[in-house]
Coordinates of C-alpha atoms in Angstrom, one line a residue:
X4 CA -9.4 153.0 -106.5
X5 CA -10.5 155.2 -103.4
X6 CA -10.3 153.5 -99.9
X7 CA -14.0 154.4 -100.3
X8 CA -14.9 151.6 -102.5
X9 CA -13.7 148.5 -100.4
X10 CA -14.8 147.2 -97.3
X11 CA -11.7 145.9 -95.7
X12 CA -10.1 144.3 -98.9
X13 CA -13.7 143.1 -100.7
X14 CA -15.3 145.6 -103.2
X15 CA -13.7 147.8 -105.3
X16 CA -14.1 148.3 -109.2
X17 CA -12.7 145.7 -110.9
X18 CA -13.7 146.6 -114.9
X19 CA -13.0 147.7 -118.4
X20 CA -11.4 151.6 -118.8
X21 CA -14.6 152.3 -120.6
X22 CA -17.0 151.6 -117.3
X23 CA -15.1 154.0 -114.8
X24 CA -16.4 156.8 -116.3
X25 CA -20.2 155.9 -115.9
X26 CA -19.4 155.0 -112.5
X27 CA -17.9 157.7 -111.5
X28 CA -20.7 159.4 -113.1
X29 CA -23.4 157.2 -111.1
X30 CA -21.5 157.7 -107.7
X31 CA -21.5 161.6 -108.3
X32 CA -25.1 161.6 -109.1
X33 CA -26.2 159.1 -106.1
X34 CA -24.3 161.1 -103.7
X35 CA -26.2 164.7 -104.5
X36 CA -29.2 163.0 -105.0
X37 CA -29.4 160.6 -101.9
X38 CA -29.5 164.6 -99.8
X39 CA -32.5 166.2 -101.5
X40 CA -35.6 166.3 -99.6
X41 CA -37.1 166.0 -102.9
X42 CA -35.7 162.6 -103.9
X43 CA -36.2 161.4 -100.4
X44 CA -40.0 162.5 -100.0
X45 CA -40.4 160.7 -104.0
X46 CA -39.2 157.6 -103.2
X47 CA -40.5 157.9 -99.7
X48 CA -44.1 158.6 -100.9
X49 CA -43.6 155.2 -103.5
X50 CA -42.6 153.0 -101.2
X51 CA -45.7 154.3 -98.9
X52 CA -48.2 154.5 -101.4
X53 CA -46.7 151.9 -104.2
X54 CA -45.2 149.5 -102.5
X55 CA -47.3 149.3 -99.1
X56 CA -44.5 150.3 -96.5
X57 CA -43.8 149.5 -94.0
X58 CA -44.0 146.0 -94.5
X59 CA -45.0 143.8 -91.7
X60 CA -43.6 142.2 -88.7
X61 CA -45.6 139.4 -87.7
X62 CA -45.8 136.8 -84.8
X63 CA -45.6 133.5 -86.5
X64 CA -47.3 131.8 -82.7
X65 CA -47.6 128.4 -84.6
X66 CA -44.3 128.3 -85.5
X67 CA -42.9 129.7 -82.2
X68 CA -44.9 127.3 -80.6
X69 CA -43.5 124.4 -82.2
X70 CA -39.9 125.5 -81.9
X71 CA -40.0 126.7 -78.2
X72 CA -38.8 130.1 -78.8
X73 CA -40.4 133.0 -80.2
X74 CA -40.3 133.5 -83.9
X75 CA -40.7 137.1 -85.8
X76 CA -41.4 137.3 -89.9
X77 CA -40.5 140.1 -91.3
X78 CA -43.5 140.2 -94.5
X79 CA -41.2 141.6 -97.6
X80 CA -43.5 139.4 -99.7
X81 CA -46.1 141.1 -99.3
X82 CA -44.2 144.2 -101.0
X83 CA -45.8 145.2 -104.1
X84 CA -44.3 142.7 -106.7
X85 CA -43.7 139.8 -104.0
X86 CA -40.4 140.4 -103.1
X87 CA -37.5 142.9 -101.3
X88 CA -35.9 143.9 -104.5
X89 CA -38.9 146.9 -105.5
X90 CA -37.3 148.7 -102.7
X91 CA -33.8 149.1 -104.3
X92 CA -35.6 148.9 -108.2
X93 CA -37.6 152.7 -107.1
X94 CA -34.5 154.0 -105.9
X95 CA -32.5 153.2 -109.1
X96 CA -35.2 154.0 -111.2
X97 CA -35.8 157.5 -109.6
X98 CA -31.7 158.1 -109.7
X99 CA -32.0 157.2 -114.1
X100 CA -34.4 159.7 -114.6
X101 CA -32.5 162.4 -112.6
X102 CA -29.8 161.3 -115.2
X103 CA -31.6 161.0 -117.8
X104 CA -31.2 157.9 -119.1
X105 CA -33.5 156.6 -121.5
X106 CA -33.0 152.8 -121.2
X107 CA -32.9 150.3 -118.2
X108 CA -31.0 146.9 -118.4
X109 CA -31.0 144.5 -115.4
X110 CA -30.0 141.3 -115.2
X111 CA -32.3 138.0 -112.9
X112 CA -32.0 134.7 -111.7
X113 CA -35.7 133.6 -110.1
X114 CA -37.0 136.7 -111.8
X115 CA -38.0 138.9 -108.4
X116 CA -35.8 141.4 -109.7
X117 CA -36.6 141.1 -113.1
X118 CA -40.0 142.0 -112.7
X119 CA -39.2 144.8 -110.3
X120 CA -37.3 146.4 -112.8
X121 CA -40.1 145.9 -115.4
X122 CA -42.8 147.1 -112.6
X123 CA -40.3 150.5 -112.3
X124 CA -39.5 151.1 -116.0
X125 CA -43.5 150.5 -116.6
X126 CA -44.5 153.1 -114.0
X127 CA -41.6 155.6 -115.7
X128 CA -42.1 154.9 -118.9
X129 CA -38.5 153.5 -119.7
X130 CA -37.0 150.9 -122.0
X131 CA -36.6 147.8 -120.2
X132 CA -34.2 144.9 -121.1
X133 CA -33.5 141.7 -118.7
X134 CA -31.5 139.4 -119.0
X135 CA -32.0 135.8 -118.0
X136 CA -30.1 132.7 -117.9
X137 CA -32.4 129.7 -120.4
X138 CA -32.4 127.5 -117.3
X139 CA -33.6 130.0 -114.9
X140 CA -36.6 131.1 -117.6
X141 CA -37.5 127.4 -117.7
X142 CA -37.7 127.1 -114.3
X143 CA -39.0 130.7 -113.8
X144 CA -41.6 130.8 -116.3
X145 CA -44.4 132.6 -114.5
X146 CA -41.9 135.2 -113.8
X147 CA -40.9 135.7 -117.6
X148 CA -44.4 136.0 -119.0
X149 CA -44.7 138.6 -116.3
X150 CA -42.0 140.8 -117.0
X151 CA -43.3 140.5 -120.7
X152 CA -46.2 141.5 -119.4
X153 CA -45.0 144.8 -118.2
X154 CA -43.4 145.6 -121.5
X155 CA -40.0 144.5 -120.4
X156 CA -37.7 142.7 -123.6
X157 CA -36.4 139.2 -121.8
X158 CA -33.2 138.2 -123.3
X159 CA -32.1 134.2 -123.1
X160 CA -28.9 134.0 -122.3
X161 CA -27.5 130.4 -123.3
X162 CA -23.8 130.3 -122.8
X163 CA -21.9 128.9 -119.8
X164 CA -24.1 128.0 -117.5
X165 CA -27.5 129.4 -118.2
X166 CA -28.2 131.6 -115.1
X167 CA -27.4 133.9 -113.4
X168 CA -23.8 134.5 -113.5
X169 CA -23.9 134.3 -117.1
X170 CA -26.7 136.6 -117.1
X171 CA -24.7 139.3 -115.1
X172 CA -22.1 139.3 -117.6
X173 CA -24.6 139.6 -121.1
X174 CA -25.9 142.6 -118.9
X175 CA -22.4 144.2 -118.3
X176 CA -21.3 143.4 -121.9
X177 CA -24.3 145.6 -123.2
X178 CA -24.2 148.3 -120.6
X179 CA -20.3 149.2 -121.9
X180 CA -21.6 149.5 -125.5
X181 CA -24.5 151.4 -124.5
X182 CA -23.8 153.8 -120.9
X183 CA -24.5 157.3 -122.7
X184 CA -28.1 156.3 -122.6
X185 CA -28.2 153.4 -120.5
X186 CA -28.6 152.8 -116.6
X187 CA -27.7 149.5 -115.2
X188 CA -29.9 148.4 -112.3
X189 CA -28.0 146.1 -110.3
X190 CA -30.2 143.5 -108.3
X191 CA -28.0 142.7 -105.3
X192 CA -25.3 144.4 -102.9
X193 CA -22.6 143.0 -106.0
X194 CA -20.7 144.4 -108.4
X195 CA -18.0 147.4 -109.1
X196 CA -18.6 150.2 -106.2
X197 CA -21.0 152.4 -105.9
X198 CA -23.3 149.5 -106.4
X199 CA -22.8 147.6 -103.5
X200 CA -23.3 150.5 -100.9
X201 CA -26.0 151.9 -103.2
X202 CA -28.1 148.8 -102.7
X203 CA -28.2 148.4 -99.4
X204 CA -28.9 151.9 -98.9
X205 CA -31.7 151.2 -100.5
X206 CA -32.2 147.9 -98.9
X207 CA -32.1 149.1 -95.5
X208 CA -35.0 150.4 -95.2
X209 CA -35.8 146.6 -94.3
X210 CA -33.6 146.4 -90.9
X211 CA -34.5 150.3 -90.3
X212 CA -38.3 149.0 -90.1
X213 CA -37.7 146.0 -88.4
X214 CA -35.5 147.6 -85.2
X215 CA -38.6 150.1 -84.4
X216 CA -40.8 147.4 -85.2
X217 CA -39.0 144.2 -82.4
X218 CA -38.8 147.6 -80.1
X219 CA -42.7 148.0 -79.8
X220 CA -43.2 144.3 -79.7
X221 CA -41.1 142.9 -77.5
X222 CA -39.2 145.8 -75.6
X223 CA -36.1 145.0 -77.0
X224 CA -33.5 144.1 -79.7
X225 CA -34.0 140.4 -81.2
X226 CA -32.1 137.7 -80.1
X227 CA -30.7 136.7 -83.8
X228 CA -31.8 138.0 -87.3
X229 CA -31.9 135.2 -89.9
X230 CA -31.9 136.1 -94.4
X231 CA -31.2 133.5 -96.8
X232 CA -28.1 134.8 -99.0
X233 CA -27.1 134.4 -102.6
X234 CA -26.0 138.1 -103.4
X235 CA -27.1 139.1 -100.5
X236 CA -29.4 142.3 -101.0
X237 CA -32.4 140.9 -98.5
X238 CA -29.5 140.1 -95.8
X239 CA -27.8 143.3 -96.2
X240 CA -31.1 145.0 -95.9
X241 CA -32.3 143.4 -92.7
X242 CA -28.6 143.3 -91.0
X243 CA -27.3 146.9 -91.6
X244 CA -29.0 148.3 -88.5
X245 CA -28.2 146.1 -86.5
X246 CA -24.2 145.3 -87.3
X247 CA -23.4 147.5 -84.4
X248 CA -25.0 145.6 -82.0
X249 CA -22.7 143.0 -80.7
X250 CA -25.3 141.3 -78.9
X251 CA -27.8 140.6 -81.9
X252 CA -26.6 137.7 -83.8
X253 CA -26.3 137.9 -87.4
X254 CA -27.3 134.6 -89.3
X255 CA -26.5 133.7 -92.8
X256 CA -27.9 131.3 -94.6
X257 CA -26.4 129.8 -98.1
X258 CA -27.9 127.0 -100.8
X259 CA -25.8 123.5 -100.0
X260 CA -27.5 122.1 -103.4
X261 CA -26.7 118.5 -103.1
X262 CA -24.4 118.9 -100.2
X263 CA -21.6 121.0 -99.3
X264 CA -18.9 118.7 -100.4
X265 CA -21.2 117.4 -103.5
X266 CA -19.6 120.3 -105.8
X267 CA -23.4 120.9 -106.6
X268 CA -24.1 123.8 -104.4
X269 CA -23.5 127.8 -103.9
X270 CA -22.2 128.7 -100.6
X271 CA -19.8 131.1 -101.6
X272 CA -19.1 132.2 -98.0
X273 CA -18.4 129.0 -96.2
X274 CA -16.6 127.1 -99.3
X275 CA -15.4 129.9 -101.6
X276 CA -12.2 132.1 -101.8
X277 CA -11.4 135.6 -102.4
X278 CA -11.6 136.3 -106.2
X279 CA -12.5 138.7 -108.8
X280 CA -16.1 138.1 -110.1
X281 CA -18.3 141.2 -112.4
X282 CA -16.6 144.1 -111.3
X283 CA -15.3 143.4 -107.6
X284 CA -13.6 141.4 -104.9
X285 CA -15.4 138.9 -102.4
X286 CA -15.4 135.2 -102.0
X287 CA -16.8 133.1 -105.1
X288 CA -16.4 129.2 -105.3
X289 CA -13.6 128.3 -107.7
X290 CA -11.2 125.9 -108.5
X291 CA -7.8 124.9 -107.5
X292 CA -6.5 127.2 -110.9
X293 CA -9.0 130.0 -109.6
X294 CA -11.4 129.6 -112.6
X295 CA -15.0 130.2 -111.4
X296 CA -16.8 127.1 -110.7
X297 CA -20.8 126.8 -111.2
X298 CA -23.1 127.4 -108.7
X299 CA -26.4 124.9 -107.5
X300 CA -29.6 125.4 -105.9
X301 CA -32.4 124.3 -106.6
X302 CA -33.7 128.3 -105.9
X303 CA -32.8 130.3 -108.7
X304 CA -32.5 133.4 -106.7
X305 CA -29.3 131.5 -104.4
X306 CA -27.6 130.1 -107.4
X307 CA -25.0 132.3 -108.1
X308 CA -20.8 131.6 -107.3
X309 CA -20.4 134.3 -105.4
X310 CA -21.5 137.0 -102.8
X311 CA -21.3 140.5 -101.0
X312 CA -18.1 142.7 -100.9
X313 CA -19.8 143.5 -97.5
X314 CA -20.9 140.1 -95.9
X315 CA -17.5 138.8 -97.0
X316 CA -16.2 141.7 -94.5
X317 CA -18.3 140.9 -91.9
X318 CA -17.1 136.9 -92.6
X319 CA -13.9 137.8 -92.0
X320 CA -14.6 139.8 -88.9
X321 CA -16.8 136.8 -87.8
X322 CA -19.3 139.1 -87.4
X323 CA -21.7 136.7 -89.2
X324 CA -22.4 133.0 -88.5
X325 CA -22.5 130.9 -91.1
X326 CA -25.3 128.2 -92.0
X327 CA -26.2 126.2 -95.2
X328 CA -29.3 124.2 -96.2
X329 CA -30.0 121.5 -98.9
X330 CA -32.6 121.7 -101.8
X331 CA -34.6 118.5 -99.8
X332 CA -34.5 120.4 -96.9
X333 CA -35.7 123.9 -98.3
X334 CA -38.2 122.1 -100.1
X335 CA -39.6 120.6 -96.4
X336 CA -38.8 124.0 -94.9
X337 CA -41.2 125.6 -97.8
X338 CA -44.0 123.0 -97.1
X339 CA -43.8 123.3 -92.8
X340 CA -44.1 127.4 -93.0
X341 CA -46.7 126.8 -95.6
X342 CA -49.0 124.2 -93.6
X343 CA -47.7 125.6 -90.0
X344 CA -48.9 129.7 -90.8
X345 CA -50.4 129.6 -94.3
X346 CA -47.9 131.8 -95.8
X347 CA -46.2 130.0 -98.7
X348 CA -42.6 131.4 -98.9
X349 CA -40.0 131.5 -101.9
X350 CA -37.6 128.4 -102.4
X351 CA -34.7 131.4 -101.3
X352 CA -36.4 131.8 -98.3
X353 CA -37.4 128.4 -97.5
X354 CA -33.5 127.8 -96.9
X355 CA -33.2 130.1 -94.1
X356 CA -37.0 129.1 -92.3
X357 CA -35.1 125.4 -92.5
X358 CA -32.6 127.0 -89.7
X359 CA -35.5 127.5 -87.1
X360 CA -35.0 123.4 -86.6
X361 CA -31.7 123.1 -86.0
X362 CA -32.2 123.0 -82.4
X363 CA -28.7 123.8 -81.3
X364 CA -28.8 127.5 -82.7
X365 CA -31.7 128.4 -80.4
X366 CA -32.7 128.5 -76.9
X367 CA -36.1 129.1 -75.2
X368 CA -36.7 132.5 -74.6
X369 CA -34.6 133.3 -77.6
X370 CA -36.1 136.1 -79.9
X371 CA -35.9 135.3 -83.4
X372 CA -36.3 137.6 -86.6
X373 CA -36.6 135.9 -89.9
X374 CA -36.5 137.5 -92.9
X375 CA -39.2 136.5 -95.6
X376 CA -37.6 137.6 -98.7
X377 CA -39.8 137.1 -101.4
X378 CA -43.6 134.8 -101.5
X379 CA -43.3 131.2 -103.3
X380 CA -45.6 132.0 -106.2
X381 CA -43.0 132.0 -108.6
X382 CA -41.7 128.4 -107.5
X383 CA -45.0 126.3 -108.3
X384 CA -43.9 124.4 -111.1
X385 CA -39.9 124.2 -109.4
X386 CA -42.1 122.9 -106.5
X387 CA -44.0 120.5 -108.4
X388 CA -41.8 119.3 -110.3
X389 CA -39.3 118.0 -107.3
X390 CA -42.5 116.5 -105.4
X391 CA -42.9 114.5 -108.3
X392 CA -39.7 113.2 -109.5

């Protein structure tokens, strides 16, 4: 493996003899691709005209009022398809049919991406398979019937344990049986290289938007950034431009489930290890024999064991600070930025609004950015459901 797959020792392609050859082969593509003007003004024009870039940055004045610094949201729900992950599904989908591939497989926990990829392979008139843990479908049912609506085929995945981990791995199993025809699109900055970098290329667009944007606004760079992290494609997306500047604070924040020392959660960064998980290196929770433990949140987006090649760099250059918030207190987190500026956010993004009250982060005068991943639509009945139990 190239030096040009890892960052630091995280990354990598870590898979079965018959994968490196359709990665290779997706690597040589991406790179001549990613330099046309052609692709470039496509997916430029999409994102414009299809997806409603750029996507807002808004002055959330209640919320900044009540916290007693100023508070920024960047407004990827209001992306076409509610979430981040359209940005990277256009991309992908635009680098298949330059390959010609005639199917698209994708794997999904809460079903943002999921749908993306059905949205994409609807408006290019692909195949589409997803895959989707039986818990996560349960709990994501609005989200199923939709991809299904799109004329995507949802596959249950029952084994292990029923979401998204276990649906990463149905989707890799059929992509080795299938990669003449077949293009994997990969939801989050994970898995075997090109993948990771590929993503947050794509993803970037997000922190691109959002330095230009804080500039006209305020003057100057923010403060902090704040994304809620799982795989971490939204975090990625917003932090990228800024990772050079020393001065911007970079804040990361994971699902404690139950608690961080419950065993019920999936903070990967602040209680994993380096490991091995679907095709590269980074820090995944596991136990004391290294076997891969499960993951809990009560977001389906954040419940995954493990995370970024690239944020588990920047970990280990503490280039990142790391925060974690409970299911009880995403849910209140969901409910306050829902009641405080009328905007109902996802159950992955409640976790990081949750950090705006933990006073000791933030100072007055501070300049906050706050990454609003995905819209809470999709967590209704999740939502319900805990309110009432």
């Amino acid at each position: 493996m190239s030096r040009d797959s890892f960052f630091g020792d995280f990354g990598g392609q870590y898979v079965p003899d018959t994968l490196f050859t359709a990665l290779e082969e997706l690597e040589k593509a991406y790179k001549a691709l990613i330099k046309k003007t052609s692709f470039q003004k496509e997916l430029n024009d999409l994102l414009s005209n299809y997806v409603g870039r750029p996507s807002p940055l808004y002055l959330a004045k209640n919320l900044s009022k009540e916290c007693g610094f100023t508070i920024y949201l960047k407004r990827e729900d209001l992306n076409h398809t509610g979430a981040h992950k359209i940005n990277n599904c256009l991309g992908q989908i635009l680098l298949a049919k330059h390959m010609k591939k005639k199917r698209i497989i994708a794997e999904t926990g809460a079903g943002q991406h999921g749908v993306a990829t059905a949205t994409v392979c609807a408006l290019m008139g692909m195949e589409c398979v997803v895959y989707m843990g039986e818990e996560d479908m349960s709990r994501q049912a609005l989200n199923v019937y939709r991809m299904q609506l799109l004329g995507a085929k949802v596959v249950k995945v029952c084994s292990g344990s029923k979401t998204l981990k276990d649906a990463t791995t149905e989707a890799i199993r059929d992509w080795m049986t299938t990669v003449e025809n077949t293009h994997y699109i990969i939801g989050s900055v994970l898995g075997p290289h090109p993948y990771p970098k590929m993503v947050c290329d794509f993803q970037s667009i997000i922190g691109k938007e959002v330095k230009k944007q804080i500039k006209k606004a305020t003057g100057k760079l923010p403060n902090a950034i704040i994304a809620c992290v799982g795989g971490g494609s939204n975090a990625m997306g917003i932090f990228k431009s800024f990772i050079s500047d020393k001065k911007v604070r970079l804040i990361v924040v994971e699902a404690a489930g139950l608690g961080l020392n419950s065993g019920e959660h999936a903070a990967s960064l602040l209680k994993g290890r380096p490991g091995i998980l679907h095709g590269s290196k980074n820090y995944l929770l596991q136990d004391k024999n290294g076997q891969i433990t499960l993951a809990h949140s009560i977001s389906a987006g954040l419940d995954y064991p493990g995370v970024s090649p690239e944020l588990s760099y920047l970990k280990d250059l503490n280039r990142i600070e790391l925060e974690a918030v409970t299911d009880s207190k995403a849910v209140a987190a969901c409910k306050w930025l829902s009641r405080t500026e009328g905007i109902i956010p996802a159950l992955e993004t409640s976790h990081a609004i949750a950090i705006l009250k933990k006073k000791s982060l933030f100072k007055k005068g501070d300049v906050v950015v706050l990454n609003v991943s995905g819209r809470g639509d999709k967590d209704l009945q999740t939502l319900m459901s805990y309110t009432h139990d």
